[in-house]
Amino acid sequence: MAANYPMRSSTLNNRFPRHRSLWYAAGWVLLLAAWAVVAASQPEYMLPSPARTLSTLLDLIVSEALLLALAATLWRAAVGLLLALLLGCAWGYLSARFPAFHALTMPGLQLLMSTPGIIFVIVAMVWFGTRSVIVVLVVAAVTTPVITTATTQAFTAIDAELKEMVTLFRFPRWRVLRHLVVPSVAPPLLAATTVALGQSIRVAVMAELLASATGMGAAIRLAQINIETAEVFAYALMMTALTFALEASLIAPMKRRFAAHLPAVSGSPWRSGQVKAV
């Protein structure tokens, strides 16, 4: 499965090599046009127009209120996601390596996957009160199952024949890691990280909405109390743009780097005999 990942991604991106960006831009224009048409028939406190939302967003940026709230939210989301990556990768590796461990911890993983994030927020508030650490813990609790599942599946999908050959010929561990483990695990793990990245920001905002006096969630709650709907939409627009920017500037380049410089498992040096035992 890991071997076909770059190929499928490349095939999808090449379906409309010349006009894909135009169709993408047209989709945004269509969405904004529909928003403007509907907003024209509604009072501003119900649905502000795109122009009003953009104006409010610029005012928030100038006043630095948005940037301060954004910095707090991003820090909490980043720490929570880092915890999820550390825990999820270790959990996934152990689950793939030891079937007994996988069976033993599966109920806990299913519990984390099936519990709504709002439940984690409420329980954490009961245990810890309204503190910033709640946001970090909730982000970690919600995103850990995504990373764990992807890591488990990636390690389980490594070619059994290649693993047998590695054991038989006693290849050095660094060669096994470089030519077998990383090319197999990196693509699905990066895909899961992309999902977890957007999820961590959304969960952080939700947790701040109830359990924090700072951050984007707290700012949205204050705007809702004051019936400043344009501010709510401005914050939402900022979060959407931020998620796209992070994926485009961090995750997408990492995917391209792995696709360009790491051998796919199906055509790896293990298959072709380029890697020799030392």
Coordinates of C-alpha atoms in Angstrom, one line a residue:
M1 CA 0.0 0.0 0.0
A2 CA 2.8 2.4 0.9
A3 CA 4.6 1.7 -2.4
N4 CA 1.6 2.9 -4.4
Y5 CA 1.1 6.0 -2.4
P6 CA 3.3 8.4 -4.5
M7 CA 2.0 6.9 -7.7
R8 CA -1.6 7.4 -6.8
S9 CA -0.9 10.9 -5.6
S10 CA 1.0 11.8 -8.8
T11 CA -1.8 10.3 -11.0
L12 CA -4.4 12.4 -9.2
N13 CA -2.4 15.6 -9.5
N14 CA -1.8 15.0 -13.3
R15 CA -5.4 14.5 -14.3
F16 CA -5.8 18.2 -15.1
P17 CA -2.2 19.4 -15.4
R18 CA -3.0 22.7 -17.0
H19 CA -6.4 23.7 -15.7
R20 CA -6.5 22.2 -12.2
S21 CA -5.6 25.5 -10.6
L22 CA -8.2 27.3 -12.6
W23 CA -10.9 24.9 -11.5
Y24 CA -9.7 25.2 -7.9
A25 CA -9.9 29.0 -8.1
A26 CA -13.3 28.8 -9.7
G27 CA -14.6 26.7 -6.8
W28 CA -13.6 29.4 -4.4
V29 CA -15.2 32.1 -6.5
L30 CA -18.4 30.1 -6.7
L31 CA -18.4 29.6 -2.9
L32 CA -17.8 33.3 -2.3
A33 CA -20.5 34.2 -4.8
A34 CA -23.1 31.9 -3.1
W35 CA -22.1 33.4 0.3
A36 CA -22.6 36.9 -1.0
V37 CA -26.0 36.2 -2.5
V38 CA -27.4 34.5 0.6
A39 CA -25.9 37.2 2.9
A40 CA -27.6 40.0 0.8
S41 CA -31.0 38.7 2.0
Q42 CA -30.1 38.3 5.7
P43 CA -29.4 40.8 8.4
E44 CA -25.7 41.3 9.2
Y45 CA -26.0 39.8 12.7
M46 CA -27.3 36.6 11.1
L47 CA -24.9 36.3 8.1
P48 CA -22.3 39.0 7.4
S49 CA -21.2 39.5 3.8
P50 CA -17.8 38.4 2.5
A51 CA -16.8 42.1 2.2
R52 CA -17.9 42.8 5.8
T53 CA -16.1 39.7 7.1
L54 CA -12.8 40.7 5.3
S55 CA -13.0 44.2 6.6
T56 CA -13.5 42.9 10.2
L57 CA -10.6 40.5 9.7
L58 CA -8.3 43.3 8.6
D59 CA -9.4 45.4 11.6
L60 CA -8.5 42.5 13.9
I61 CA -5.1 42.1 12.4
V62 CA -4.3 45.8 12.7
S63 CA -5.4 45.7 16.4
E64 CA -3.2 42.7 17.0
A65 CA -6.0 41.0 18.9
L66 CA -6.2 38.2 16.3
L67 CA -2.5 37.6 16.2
L68 CA -2.2 37.3 20.0
A69 CA -5.2 34.9 20.1
L70 CA -3.7 33.0 17.2
A71 CA -0.3 32.6 18.8
A72 CA -1.9 31.1 21.9
T73 CA -4.0 28.6 19.9
L74 CA -1.2 27.5 17.6
W75 CA 1.2 26.9 20.6
R76 CA -1.4 24.7 22.4
A77 CA -2.3 22.8 19.2
A78 CA 1.4 22.3 18.3
V79 CA 2.3 20.9 21.8
G80 CA -0.8 18.6 21.7
L81 CA 0.0 17.4 18.2
L82 CA 3.7 16.7 19.2
L83 CA 2.5 14.6 22.2
A84 CA 0.1 12.8 19.9
L85 CA 3.0 12.0 17.4
L86 CA 5.3 10.7 20.1
L87 CA 2.6 8.6 21.8
G88 CA 0.9 7.5 18.5
C89 CA 4.2 6.4 16.8
A90 CA 5.3 4.4 19.8
W91 CA 1.8 2.9 20.3
G92 CA 1.5 2.0 16.6
Y93 CA 4.9 0.4 16.5
L94 CA 4.3 -1.7 19.5
S95 CA 0.9 -2.7 18.2
A96 CA 2.4 -3.8 14.9
R97 CA 5.3 -5.6 16.6
F98 CA 3.4 -7.4 19.4
P99 CA -0.1 -8.7 18.6
A100 CA -0.8 -9.2 22.3
F101 CA -0.1 -5.6 23.0
H102 CA -2.4 -4.6 20.0
A103 CA -5.2 -6.7 21.4
L104 CA -4.7 -5.4 24.9
T105 CA -4.7 -1.7 24.0
M106 CA -7.4 -1.9 21.3
P107 CA -10.3 -1.1 23.7
G108 CA -8.5 2.0 24.8
L109 CA -7.8 3.1 21.2
Q110 CA -11.5 2.5 20.2
L111 CA -12.6 4.5 23.3
L112 CA -10.4 7.4 22.2
M113 CA -11.7 7.2 18.6
S114 CA -15.4 7.0 19.5
T115 CA -15.5 9.7 22.2
P116 CA -16.4 13.2 21.0
G117 CA -13.9 15.8 21.7
I118 CA -16.4 17.9 23.7
I119 CA -16.5 15.0 26.2
F120 CA -12.8 15.2 26.7
V121 CA -13.1 19.0 27.3
I122 CA -15.8 18.6 29.9
V123 CA -14.1 15.7 31.8
A124 CA -10.8 17.7 31.8
M125 CA -12.6 20.7 33.2
V126 CA -13.9 18.6 36.0
W127 CA -10.4 17.3 36.8
F128 CA -8.3 20.3 36.1
G129 CA -10.6 23.3 36.1
T130 CA -10.2 26.0 33.4
R131 CA -6.5 25.9 32.5
S132 CA -4.6 26.1 29.3
V133 CA -3.2 22.5 29.8
I134 CA -6.7 21.2 29.1
V135 CA -6.4 22.4 25.5
V136 CA -3.1 20.5 25.0
L137 CA -4.5 17.3 26.6
V138 CA -7.7 17.3 24.6
V139 CA -5.7 17.9 21.3
A140 CA -3.5 15.0 22.2
A141 CA -6.4 12.7 23.1
V142 CA -8.3 13.4 19.9
T143 CA -5.3 13.1 17.4
T144 CA -3.4 10.2 19.0
P145 CA -5.8 7.6 17.5
V146 CA -5.2 9.0 14.0
I147 CA -1.4 8.7 14.3
T148 CA -1.6 5.3 16.1
T149 CA -3.8 3.7 13.5
A150 CA -1.7 5.0 10.6
T151 CA 1.5 3.9 12.2
T152 CA 0.2 0.4 13.0
Q153 CA -1.1 -0.1 9.5
A154 CA 2.2 1.2 8.0
F155 CA 4.4 -1.2 10.0
T156 CA 2.0 -4.1 9.4
A157 CA 2.1 -3.5 5.7
I158 CA 5.9 -3.8 5.3
D159 CA 6.7 -6.6 2.9
A160 CA 7.0 -9.9 4.8
E161 CA 9.6 -11.3 2.3
L162 CA 11.8 -8.2 2.8
K163 CA 11.6 -8.5 6.6
E164 CA 12.6 -12.1 6.3
M165 CA 15.5 -11.3 4.1
V166 CA 16.7 -8.6 6.5
T167 CA 16.6 -11.1 9.4
L168 CA 18.3 -13.8 7.4
F169 CA 21.2 -11.8 6.1
R170 CA 21.6 -9.6 9.2
F171 CA 21.6 -6.3 7.4
P172 CA 22.8 -3.3 9.5
R173 CA 19.9 -1.5 11.3
W174 CA 20.6 1.8 9.7
R175 CA 20.3 0.3 6.3
V176 CA 17.0 -1.4 7.3
L177 CA 15.7 1.9 8.6
R178 CA 16.8 3.9 5.6
H179 CA 15.7 1.6 2.8
L180 CA 12.8 -0.3 4.2
V181 CA 11.2 1.2 7.3
V182 CA 11.2 4.9 6.4
P183 CA 9.9 4.5 2.8
S184 CA 7.1 2.2 4.1
V185 CA 6.1 4.2 7.1
A186 CA 6.6 7.8 6.0
P187 CA 3.9 8.3 3.4
P188 CA 0.9 7.0 5.4
L189 CA 2.3 8.8 8.5
L190 CA 2.5 12.1 6.7
A191 CA -1.0 11.6 5.4
A192 CA -2.2 11.0 8.9
T193 CA -0.3 14.0 10.2
T194 CA -2.0 16.2 7.6
V195 CA -5.4 15.1 9.0
A196 CA -4.2 15.5 12.5
L197 CA -2.8 19.0 11.9
G198 CA -6.2 20.4 10.8
Q199 CA -7.9 18.4 13.5
S200 CA -5.6 19.7 16.2
I201 CA -6.3 23.3 15.4
R202 CA -10.1 22.8 15.3
V203 CA -10.0 20.9 18.6
A204 CA -7.9 23.5 20.2
V205 CA -10.4 26.2 19.3
M206 CA -13.2 24.1 20.6
A207 CA -11.5 23.5 23.9
E208 CA -10.6 27.1 24.3
L209 CA -14.2 28.0 23.7
L210 CA -15.1 26.4 27.0
A211 CA -12.0 26.0 29.1
S212 CA -9.7 29.0 28.4
A213 CA -9.8 32.8 28.7
T214 CA -7.2 33.2 25.9
G215 CA -6.8 32.0 22.3
M216 CA -9.0 31.9 19.3
G217 CA -11.8 29.9 21.0
A218 CA -12.1 32.5 23.8
A219 CA -12.1 35.3 21.3
I220 CA -14.9 33.6 19.3
R221 CA -16.9 33.1 22.6
L222 CA -16.6 36.8 23.4
A223 CA -17.6 37.8 19.9
Q224 CA -20.7 35.5 20.2
I225 CA -21.6 37.0 23.5
N226 CA -21.4 40.5 22.0
I227 CA -23.4 39.4 18.9
E228 CA -20.4 40.3 16.7
T229 CA -21.1 37.7 14.0
A230 CA -18.7 39.3 11.6
E231 CA -15.9 38.7 14.1
V232 CA -16.9 35.1 14.4
F233 CA -16.8 34.7 10.6
A234 CA -13.5 36.6 10.5
Y235 CA -11.9 34.2 13.0
A236 CA -13.3 31.2 11.1
L237 CA -11.8 32.6 7.9
M238 CA -8.5 33.0 9.5
M239 CA -8.4 29.5 10.8
T240 CA -9.3 28.1 7.4
A241 CA -6.6 30.1 5.7
L242 CA -4.1 29.0 8.4
T243 CA -4.9 25.3 8.0
F244 CA -4.3 25.6 4.2
A245 CA -1.1 27.5 4.7
L246 CA 0.3 25.1 7.2
E247 CA -0.5 22.1 5.0
A248 CA 1.0 23.8 1.9
S249 CA 4.1 25.1 3.6
L250 CA 5.0 22.2 5.9
I251 CA 3.2 18.9 5.1
A252 CA 3.1 19.1 1.3
P253 CA 6.9 19.9 0.9
M254 CA 7.7 17.0 3.2
K255 CA 5.5 14.7 1.1
R256 CA 7.3 15.8 -2.1
R257 CA 10.7 15.4 -0.4
F258 CA 10.0 11.9 0.7
A259 CA 8.5 11.0 -2.8
A260 CA 11.6 12.4 -4.5
H261 CA 14.4 11.2 -2.3
L262 CA 13.2 8.0 -0.7
P263 CA 12.9 4.8 -2.7
A264 CA 9.4 3.2 -2.8
V265 CA 9.3 -0.2 -1.2
S266 CA 8.3 -1.9 -4.5
G267 CA 11.4 -0.6 -6.2
S268 CA 13.7 -0.3 -3.2
P269 CA 17.4 -1.4 -3.2
W270 CA 16.4 -4.5 -1.3
R271 CA 14.5 -5.7 -4.3
S272 CA 17.1 -4.7 -6.9
G273 CA 20.1 -6.0 -4.9
Q274 CA 21.7 -2.5 -4.6
V275 CA 21.9 -2.8 -0.8
K276 CA 24.4 -5.5 0.2
A277 CA 25.1 -7.1 3.5
V278 CA 28.1 -5.8 5.4

